[in-house]
CSV table of C-alpha atoms and ligand atoms in Angstrom, one decimal:
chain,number,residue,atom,x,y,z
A,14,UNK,CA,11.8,-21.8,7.9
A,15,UNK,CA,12.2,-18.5,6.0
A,16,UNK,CA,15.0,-16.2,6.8
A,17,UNK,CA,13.6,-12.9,6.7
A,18,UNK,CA,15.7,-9.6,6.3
A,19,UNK,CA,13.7,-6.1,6.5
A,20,UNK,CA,15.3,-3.0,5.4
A,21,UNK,CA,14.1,0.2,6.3
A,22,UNK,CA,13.4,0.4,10.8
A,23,UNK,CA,11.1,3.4,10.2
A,24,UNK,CA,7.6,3.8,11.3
A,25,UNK,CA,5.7,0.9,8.9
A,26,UNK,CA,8.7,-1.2,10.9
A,27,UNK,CA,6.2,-2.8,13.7
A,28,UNK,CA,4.2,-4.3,10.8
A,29,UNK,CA,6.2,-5.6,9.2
A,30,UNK,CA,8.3,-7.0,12.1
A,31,UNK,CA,5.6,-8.5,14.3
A,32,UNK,CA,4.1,-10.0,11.8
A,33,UNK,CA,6.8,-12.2,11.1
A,34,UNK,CA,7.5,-12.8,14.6
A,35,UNK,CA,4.0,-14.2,14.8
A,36,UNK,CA,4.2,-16.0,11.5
A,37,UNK,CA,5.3,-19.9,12.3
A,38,UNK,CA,7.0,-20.2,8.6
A,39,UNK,CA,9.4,-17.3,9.0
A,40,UNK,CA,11.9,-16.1,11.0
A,41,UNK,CA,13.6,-12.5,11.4
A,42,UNK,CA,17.3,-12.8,10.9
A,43,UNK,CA,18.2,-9.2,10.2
A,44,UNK,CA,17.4,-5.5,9.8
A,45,UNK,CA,18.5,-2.6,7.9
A,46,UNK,CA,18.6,1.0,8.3
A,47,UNK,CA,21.4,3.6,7.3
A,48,UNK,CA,20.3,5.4,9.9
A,49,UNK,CA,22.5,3.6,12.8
A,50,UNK,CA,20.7,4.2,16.1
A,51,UNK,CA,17.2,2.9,14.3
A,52,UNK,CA,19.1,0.2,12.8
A,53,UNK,CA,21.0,-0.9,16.5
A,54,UNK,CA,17.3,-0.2,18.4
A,55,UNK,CA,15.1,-2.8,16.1
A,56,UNK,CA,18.2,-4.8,15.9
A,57,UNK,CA,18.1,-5.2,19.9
A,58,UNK,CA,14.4,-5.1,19.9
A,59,UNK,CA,14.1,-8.6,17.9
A,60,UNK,CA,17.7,-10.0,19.0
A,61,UNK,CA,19.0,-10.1,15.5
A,62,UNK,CA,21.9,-8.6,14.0
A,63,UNK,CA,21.8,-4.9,12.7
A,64,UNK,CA,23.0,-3.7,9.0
A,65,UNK,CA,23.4,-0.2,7.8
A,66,UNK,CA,23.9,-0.8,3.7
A,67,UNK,CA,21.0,-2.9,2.5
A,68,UNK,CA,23.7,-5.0,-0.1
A,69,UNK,CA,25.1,-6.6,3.4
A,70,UNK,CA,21.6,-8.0,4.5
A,71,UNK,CA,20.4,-8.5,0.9
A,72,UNK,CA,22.5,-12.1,0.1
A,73,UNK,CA,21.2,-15.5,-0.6
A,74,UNK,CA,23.9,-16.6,2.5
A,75,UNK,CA,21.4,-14.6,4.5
A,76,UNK,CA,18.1,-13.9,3.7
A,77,UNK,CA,15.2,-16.1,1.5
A,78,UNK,CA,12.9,-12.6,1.6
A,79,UNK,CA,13.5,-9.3,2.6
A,80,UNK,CA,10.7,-6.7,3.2
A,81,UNK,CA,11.4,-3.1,1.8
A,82,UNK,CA,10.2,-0.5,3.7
A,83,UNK,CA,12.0,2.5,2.8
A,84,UNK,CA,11.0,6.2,1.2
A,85,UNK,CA,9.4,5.4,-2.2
A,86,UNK,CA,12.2,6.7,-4.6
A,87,UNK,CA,14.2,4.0,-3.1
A,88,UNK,CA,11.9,0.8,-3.4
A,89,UNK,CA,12.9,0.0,-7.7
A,90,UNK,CA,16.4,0.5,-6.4
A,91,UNK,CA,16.7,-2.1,-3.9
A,92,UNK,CA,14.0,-4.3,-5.3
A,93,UNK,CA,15.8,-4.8,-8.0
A,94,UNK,CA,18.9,-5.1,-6.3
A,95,UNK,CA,17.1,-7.9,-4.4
A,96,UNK,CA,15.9,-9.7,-7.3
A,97,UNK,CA,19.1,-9.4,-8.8
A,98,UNK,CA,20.9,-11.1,-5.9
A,99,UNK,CA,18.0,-13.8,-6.1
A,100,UNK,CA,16.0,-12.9,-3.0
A,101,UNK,CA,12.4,-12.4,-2.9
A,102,UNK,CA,11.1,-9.3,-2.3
A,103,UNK,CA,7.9,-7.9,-0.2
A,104,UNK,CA,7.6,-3.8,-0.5
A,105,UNK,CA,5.4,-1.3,1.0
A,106,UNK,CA,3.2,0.4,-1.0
A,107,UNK,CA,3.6,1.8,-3.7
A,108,UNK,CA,6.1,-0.5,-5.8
A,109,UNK,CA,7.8,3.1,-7.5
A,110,UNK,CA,7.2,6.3,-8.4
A,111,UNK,CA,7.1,6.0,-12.1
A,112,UNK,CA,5.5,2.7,-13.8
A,113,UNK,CA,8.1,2.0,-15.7
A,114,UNK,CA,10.3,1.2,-13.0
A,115,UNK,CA,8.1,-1.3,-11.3
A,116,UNK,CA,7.3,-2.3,-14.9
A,117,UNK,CA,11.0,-3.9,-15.2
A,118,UNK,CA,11.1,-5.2,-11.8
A,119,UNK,CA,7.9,-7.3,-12.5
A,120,UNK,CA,9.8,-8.6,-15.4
A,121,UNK,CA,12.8,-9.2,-13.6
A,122,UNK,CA,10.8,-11.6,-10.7
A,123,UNK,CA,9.5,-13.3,-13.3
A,124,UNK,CA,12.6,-13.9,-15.4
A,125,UNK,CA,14.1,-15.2,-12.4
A,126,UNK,CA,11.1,-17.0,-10.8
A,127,UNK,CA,11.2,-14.9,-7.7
A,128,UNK,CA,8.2,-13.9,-6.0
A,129,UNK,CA,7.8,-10.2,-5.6
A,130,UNK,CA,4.9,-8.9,-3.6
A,131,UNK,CA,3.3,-5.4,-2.9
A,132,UNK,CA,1.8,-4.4,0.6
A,133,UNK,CA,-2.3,-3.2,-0.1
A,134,UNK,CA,-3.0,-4.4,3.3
A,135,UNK,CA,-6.6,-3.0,3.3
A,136,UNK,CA,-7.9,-5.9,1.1
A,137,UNK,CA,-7.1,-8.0,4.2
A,138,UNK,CA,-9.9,-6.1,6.0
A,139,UNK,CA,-13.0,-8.2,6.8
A,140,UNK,CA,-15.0,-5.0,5.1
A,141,UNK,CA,-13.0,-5.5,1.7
A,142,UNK,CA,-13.5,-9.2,1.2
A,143,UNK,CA,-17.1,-9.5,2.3
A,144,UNK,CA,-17.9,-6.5,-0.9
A,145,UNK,CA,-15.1,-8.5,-3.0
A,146,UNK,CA,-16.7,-12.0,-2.5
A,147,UNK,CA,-20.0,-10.3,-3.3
A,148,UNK,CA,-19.0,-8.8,-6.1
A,149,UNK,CA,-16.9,-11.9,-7.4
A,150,UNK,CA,-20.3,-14.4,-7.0
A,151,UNK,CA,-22.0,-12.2,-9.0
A,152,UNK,CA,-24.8,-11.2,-6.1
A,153,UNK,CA,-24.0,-7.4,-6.5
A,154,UNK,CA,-23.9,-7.7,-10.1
A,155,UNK,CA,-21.7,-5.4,-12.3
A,156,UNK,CA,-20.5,-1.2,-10.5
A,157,UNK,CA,-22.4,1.0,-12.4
A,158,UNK,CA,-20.4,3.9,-10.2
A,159,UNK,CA,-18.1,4.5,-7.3
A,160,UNK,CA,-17.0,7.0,-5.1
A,161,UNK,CA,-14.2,6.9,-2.4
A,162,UNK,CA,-12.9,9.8,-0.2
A,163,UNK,CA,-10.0,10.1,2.4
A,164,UNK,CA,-10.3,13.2,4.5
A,165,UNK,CA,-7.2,13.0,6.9
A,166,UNK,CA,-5.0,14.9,9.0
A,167,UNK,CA,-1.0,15.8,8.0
A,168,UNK,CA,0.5,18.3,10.2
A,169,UNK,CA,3.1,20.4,9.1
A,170,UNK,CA,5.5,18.4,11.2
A,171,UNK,CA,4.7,15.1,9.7
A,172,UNK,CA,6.6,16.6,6.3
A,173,UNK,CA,9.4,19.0,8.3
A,174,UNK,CA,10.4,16.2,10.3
A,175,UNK,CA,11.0,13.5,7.7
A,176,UNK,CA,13.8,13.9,4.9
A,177,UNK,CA,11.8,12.7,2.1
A,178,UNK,CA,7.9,13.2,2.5
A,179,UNK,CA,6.3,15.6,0.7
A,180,UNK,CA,9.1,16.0,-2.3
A,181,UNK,CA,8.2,15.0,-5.8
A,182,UNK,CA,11.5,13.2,-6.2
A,183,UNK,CA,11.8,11.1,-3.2
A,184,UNK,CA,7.9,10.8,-2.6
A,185,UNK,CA,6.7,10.8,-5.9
A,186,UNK,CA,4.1,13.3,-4.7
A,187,UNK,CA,1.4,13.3,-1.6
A,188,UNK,CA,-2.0,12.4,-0.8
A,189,UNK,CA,-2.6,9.9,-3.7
A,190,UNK,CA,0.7,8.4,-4.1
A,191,UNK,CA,1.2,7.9,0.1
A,192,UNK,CA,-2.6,7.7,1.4
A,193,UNK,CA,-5.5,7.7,-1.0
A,194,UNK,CA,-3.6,4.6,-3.1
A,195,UNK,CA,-5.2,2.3,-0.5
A,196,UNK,CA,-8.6,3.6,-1.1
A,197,UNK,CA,-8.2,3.8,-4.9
A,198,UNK,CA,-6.4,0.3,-5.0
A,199,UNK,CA,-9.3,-0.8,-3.4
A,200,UNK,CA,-11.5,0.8,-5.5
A,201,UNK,CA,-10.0,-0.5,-8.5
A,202,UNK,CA,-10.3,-3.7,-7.2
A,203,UNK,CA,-13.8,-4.2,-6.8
A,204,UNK,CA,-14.3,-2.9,-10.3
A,205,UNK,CA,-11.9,-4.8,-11.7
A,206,UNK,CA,-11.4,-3.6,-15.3
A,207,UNK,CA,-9.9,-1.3,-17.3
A,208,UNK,CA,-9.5,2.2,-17.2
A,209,UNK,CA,-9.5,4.4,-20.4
A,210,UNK,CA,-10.3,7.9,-18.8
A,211,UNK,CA,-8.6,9.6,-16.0
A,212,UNK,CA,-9.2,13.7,-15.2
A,213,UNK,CA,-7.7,14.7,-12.3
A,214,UNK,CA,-7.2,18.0,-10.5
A,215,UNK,CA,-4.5,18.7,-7.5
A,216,UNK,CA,-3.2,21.3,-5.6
A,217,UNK,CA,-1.2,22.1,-2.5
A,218,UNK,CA,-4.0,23.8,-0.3
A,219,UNK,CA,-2.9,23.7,3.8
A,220,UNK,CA,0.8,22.9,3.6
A,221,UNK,CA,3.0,25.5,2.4
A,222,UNK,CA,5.6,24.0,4.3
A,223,UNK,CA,6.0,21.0,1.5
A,224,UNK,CA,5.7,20.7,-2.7
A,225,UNK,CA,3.0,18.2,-3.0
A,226,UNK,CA,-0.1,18.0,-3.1
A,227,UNK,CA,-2.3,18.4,0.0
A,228,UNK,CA,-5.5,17.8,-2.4
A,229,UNK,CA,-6.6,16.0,-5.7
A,230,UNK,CA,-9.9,14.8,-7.0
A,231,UNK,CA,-11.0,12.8,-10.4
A,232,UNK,CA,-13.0,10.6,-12.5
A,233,UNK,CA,-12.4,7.7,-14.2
A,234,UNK,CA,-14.1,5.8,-16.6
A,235,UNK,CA,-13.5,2.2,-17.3
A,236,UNK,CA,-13.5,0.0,-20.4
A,237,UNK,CA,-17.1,-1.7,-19.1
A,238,UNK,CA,-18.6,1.6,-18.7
A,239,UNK,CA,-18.0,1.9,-14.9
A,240,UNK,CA,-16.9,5.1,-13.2
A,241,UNK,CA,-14.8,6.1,-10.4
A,242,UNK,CA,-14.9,9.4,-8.6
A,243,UNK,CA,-12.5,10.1,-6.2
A,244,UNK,CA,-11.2,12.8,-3.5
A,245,UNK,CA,-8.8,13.3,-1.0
A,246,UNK,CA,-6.9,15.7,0.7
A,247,UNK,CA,-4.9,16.0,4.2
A,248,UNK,CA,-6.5,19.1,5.7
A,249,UNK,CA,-9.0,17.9,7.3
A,250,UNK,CA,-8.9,17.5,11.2
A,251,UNK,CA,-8.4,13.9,12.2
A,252,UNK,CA,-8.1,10.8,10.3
A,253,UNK,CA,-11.5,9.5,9.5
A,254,UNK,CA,-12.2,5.8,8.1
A,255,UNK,CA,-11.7,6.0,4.3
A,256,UNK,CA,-15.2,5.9,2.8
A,257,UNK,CA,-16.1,3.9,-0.5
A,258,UNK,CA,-19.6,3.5,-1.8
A,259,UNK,CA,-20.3,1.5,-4.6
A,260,UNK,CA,-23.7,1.5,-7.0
A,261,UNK,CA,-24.1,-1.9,-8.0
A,262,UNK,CA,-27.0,-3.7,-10.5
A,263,UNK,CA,-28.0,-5.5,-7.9
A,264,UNK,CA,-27.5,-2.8,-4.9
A,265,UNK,CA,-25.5,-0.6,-2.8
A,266,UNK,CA,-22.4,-1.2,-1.0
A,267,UNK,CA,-21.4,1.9,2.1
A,268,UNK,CA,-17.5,0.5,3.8
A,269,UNK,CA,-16.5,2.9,6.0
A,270,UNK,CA,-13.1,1.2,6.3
A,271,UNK,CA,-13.3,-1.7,8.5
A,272,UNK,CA,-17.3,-1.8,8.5
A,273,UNK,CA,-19.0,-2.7,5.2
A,274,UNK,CA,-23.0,-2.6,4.5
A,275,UNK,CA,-24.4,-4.0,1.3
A,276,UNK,CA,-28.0,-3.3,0.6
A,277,UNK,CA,-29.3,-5.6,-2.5
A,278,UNK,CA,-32.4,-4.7,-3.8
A,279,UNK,CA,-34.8,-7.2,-3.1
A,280,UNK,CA,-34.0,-5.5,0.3
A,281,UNK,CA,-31.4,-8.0,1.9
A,282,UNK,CA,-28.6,-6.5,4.1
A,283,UNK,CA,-25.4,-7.9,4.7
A,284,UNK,CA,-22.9,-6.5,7.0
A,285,UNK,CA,-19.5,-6.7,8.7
A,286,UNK,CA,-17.4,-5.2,11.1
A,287,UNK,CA,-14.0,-6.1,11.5
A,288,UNK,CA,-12.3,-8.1,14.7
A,289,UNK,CA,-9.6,-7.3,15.9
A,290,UNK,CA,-6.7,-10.0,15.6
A,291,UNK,CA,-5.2,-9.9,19.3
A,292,UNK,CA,-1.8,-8.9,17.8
A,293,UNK,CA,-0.4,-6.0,19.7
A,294,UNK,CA,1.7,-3.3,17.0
A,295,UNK,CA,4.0,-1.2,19.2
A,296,UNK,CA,3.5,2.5,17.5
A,297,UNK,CA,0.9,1.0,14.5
A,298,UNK,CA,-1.4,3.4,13.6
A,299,UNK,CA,-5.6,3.1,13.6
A,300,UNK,CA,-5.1,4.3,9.8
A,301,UNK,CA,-2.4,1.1,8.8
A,302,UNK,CA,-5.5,-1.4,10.1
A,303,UNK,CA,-3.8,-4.8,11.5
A,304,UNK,CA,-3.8,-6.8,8.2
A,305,UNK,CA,-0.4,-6.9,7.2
A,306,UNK,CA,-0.1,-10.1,8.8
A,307,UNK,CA,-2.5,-11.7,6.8
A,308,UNK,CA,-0.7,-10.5,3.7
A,309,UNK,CA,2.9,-11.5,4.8
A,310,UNK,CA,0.8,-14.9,5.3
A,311,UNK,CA,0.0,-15.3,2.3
A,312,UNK,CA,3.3,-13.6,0.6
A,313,UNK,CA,5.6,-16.5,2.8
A,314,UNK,CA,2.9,-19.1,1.8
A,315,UNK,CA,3.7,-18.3,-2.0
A,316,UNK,CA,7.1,-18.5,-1.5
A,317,UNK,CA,7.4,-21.9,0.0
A,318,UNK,CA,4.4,-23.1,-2.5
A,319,UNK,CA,6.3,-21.7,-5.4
A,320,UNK,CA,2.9,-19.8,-6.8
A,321,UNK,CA,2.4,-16.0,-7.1
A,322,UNK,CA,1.1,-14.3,-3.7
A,323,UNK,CA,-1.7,-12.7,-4.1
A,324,UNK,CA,-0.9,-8.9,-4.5
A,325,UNK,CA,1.7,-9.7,-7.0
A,326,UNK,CA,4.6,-7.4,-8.4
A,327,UNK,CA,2.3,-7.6,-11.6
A,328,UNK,CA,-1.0,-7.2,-10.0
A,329,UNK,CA,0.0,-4.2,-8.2
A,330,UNK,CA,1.1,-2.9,-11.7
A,331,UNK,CA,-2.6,-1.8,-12.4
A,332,UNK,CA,-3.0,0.7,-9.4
A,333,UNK,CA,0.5,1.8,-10.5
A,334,UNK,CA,-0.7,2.3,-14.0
A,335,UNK,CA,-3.6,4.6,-11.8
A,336,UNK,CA,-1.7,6.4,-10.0
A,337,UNK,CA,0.7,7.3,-12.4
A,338,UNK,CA,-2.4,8.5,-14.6
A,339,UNK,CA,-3.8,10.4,-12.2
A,340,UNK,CA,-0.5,12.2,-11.9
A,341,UNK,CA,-0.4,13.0,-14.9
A,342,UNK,CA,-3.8,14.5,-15.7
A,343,UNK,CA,-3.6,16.3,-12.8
A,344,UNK,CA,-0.1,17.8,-12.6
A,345,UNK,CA,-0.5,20.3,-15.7
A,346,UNK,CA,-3.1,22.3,-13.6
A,347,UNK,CA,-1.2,22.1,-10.1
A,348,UNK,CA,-2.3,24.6,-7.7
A,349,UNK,CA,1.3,25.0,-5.7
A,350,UNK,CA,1.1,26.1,-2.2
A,351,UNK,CA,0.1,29.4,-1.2
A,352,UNK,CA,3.1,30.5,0.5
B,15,NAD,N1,0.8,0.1,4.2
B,15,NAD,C1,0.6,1.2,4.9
B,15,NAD,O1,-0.5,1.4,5.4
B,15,NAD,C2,1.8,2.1,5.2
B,15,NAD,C3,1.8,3.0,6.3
B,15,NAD,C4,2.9,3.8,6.5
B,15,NAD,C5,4.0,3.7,5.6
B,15,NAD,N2,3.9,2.8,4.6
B,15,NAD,C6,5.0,2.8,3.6
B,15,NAD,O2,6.2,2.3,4.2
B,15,NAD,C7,7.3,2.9,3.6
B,15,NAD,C8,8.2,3.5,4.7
B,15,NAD,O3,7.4,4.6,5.3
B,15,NAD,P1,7.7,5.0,6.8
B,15,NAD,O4,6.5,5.9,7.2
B,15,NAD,O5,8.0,3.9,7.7
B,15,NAD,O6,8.9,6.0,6.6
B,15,NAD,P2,10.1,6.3,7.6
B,15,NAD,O7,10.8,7.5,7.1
B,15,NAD,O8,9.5,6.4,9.0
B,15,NAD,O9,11.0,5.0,7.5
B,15,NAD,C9,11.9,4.8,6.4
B,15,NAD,C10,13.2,4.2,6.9
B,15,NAD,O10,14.0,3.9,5.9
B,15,NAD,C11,15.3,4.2,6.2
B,15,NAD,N3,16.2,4.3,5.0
B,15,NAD,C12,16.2,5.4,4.1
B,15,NAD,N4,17.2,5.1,3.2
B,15,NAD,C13,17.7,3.9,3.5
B,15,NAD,C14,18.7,3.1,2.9
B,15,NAD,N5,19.3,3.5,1.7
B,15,NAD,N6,18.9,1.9,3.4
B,15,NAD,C15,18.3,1.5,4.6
B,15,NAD,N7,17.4,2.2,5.2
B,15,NAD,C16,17.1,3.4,4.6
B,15,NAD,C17,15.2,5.6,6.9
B,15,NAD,O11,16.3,5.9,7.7
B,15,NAD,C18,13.9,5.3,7.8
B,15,NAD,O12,14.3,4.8,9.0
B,15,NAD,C19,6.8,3.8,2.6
B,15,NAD,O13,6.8,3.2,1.4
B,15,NAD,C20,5.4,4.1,3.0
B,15,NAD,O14,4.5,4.5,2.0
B,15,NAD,C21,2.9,2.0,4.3
């Protein structure tokens, strides 16, 4: 059995907790939050004993993993700190704010033949693996050109009531870095090669209560000629399913998050809409999905099979690389908040 720590009792907490409770290889022997009261009520919740410095749950006396699910500045930090104690590490999304960071922290698992993992749940979704498989076997053919857009919801409250949302240095910025990376992982994913173009604009357009952006849109061109165009931005009403199309050789591809249509040419249609898996998530949101657990799976799998999971410390390097890209073709023409 696998002694699991998680650090960080915030909301993305029920994820990651049930899942392990579910989980047959793993068990839950700790949690971590400076803040106390979180710390004591997810400590009672799962009957485990509660910690309010990560470097008393993070010891190889204690834990064989720990989960790290904390505000981003922090996740190179205590990642490393992790690895350095010789426990392996599963973070949320995204693995740090600048590449570089996660850069040496891929290194560092490696040195020390430690798994490191990176939550991108939304693979996981039925949706994404039927239009990965397809794309893998070679039926869709190469992406000529894709789109994706997130058009969600972010009230004021959701940045004035948390300490470290919507600030450059603790966030690393807004809508791409915290939301849209899901869709743009995804994205990236299908297409599977190399970017060598980015343009991006941003601004802050709804939310003159934060510094971030509210907003950003782009274009990317990969190595193989494929392109990506994106756009996303948190003003809209309610949180509607990310939507990716894709323009294939061989046909179209429409995922509306957990429902995929591919349309090959010869006039074939293939769809899927996604099941839920029974698992009840005390305070999960529509928007997370319900496929952490099948990611955690995988990620305890690789530890006790000593192989790489597979959304690797390395493989999440590339949407890193991305976003850190985009951020930096669009933050020279920032439009700040209109205060
Ligand atoms: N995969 C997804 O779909 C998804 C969805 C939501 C959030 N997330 C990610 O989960 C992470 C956490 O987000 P959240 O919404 O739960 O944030 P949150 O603010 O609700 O929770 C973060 C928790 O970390 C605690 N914390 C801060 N500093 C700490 C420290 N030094 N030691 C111990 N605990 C500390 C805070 O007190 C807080 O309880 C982020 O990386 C976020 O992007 C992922």
């Amino acid at each position: 059995m696998l002694r699991v720590g998680i650090v960080g009792c915030g909301n993305i907490f029920t994820m990651h907790a049930t899942s392990c409770y579910h989980l047959e290889n793993a068990n839950l022997v700790g949690v971590c939050d400076n803040k106390k009261d979180r710390a004591d009520a997810s400590a009672a919740q799962y009957g485990v004993p509660a910690y309010y410095d990560y470097r008393e749950l993070i010891t190889p006396e204690k834990v064989d993993v720990v989960h790290i699910c904390v505000p981003h500045y922090l996740h190179p930090v205590i990642t490393r700190y992790a690895l350095e104690q010789g426990v392996h590490v599963l973070c949320e999304k995204p693995m740090s704010i600048d590449y570089a960071d996660g850069e040496a922290n891929v290194k560092l698992a490696e040195e020390k033949g430690l798994r490191y993992g990176v939550i991108f749940q939304c693979r996981y979704n039925d949706a994404s693996q039927l239009i990965k498989k397809n794309l893998d076997n070679g039926r869709l053919g190469r992406i000529i050109s894709a789109r994706c857009t997130l058009t969600w919801s972010r009230p004021d409250t959701y940045y004035s009531l948390s300490d470290w949302k919507g600030t450059w240095d603790k966030e690393g910025g807004g809508v791409i870095i915290d939301q849209a990376i899901h869709s743009l992982d995804l994205a990236n994913w299908f297409i599977n090669d190399t970017p060598i173009e980015v343009q991006a604009s941003m601004a802050n357009r709804g939310h003159a209560i934060m510094e971030v952006e509210d907003t950003a849109e782009g274009f990317i061109r990969y190595q193989n000629g494929a392109t990506l165009s994106f756009w996303a931005m948190n003003n809209y009403g309610c949180d509607d399913p990310i939507e990716i199309r894709l323009l294939c050789e061989n046909g179209k591809v429409i995922m509306d998050y957990d429902h995929a249509v591919i349309t090959f040419n010869d006039g074939t249609l293939l769809q899927v809409e996604q099941e839920p898996d029974g698992i009840h998530y005390e305070g999960g949101k529509d928007y997370w999905g319900f496929r952490h657990i099948r990611q955690i799976a995988d990620f305890y799998n690789a530890v006790e099979q000593r192989r790489e999971p597979e959304i690797s410390g390395r493989e999440a390097l590339k949407i890193q690389k991305l976003v850190c890209a985009i951020y930096q073709a669009g933050k020279d023409g920032f439009t700040p908040p209109n205060r």
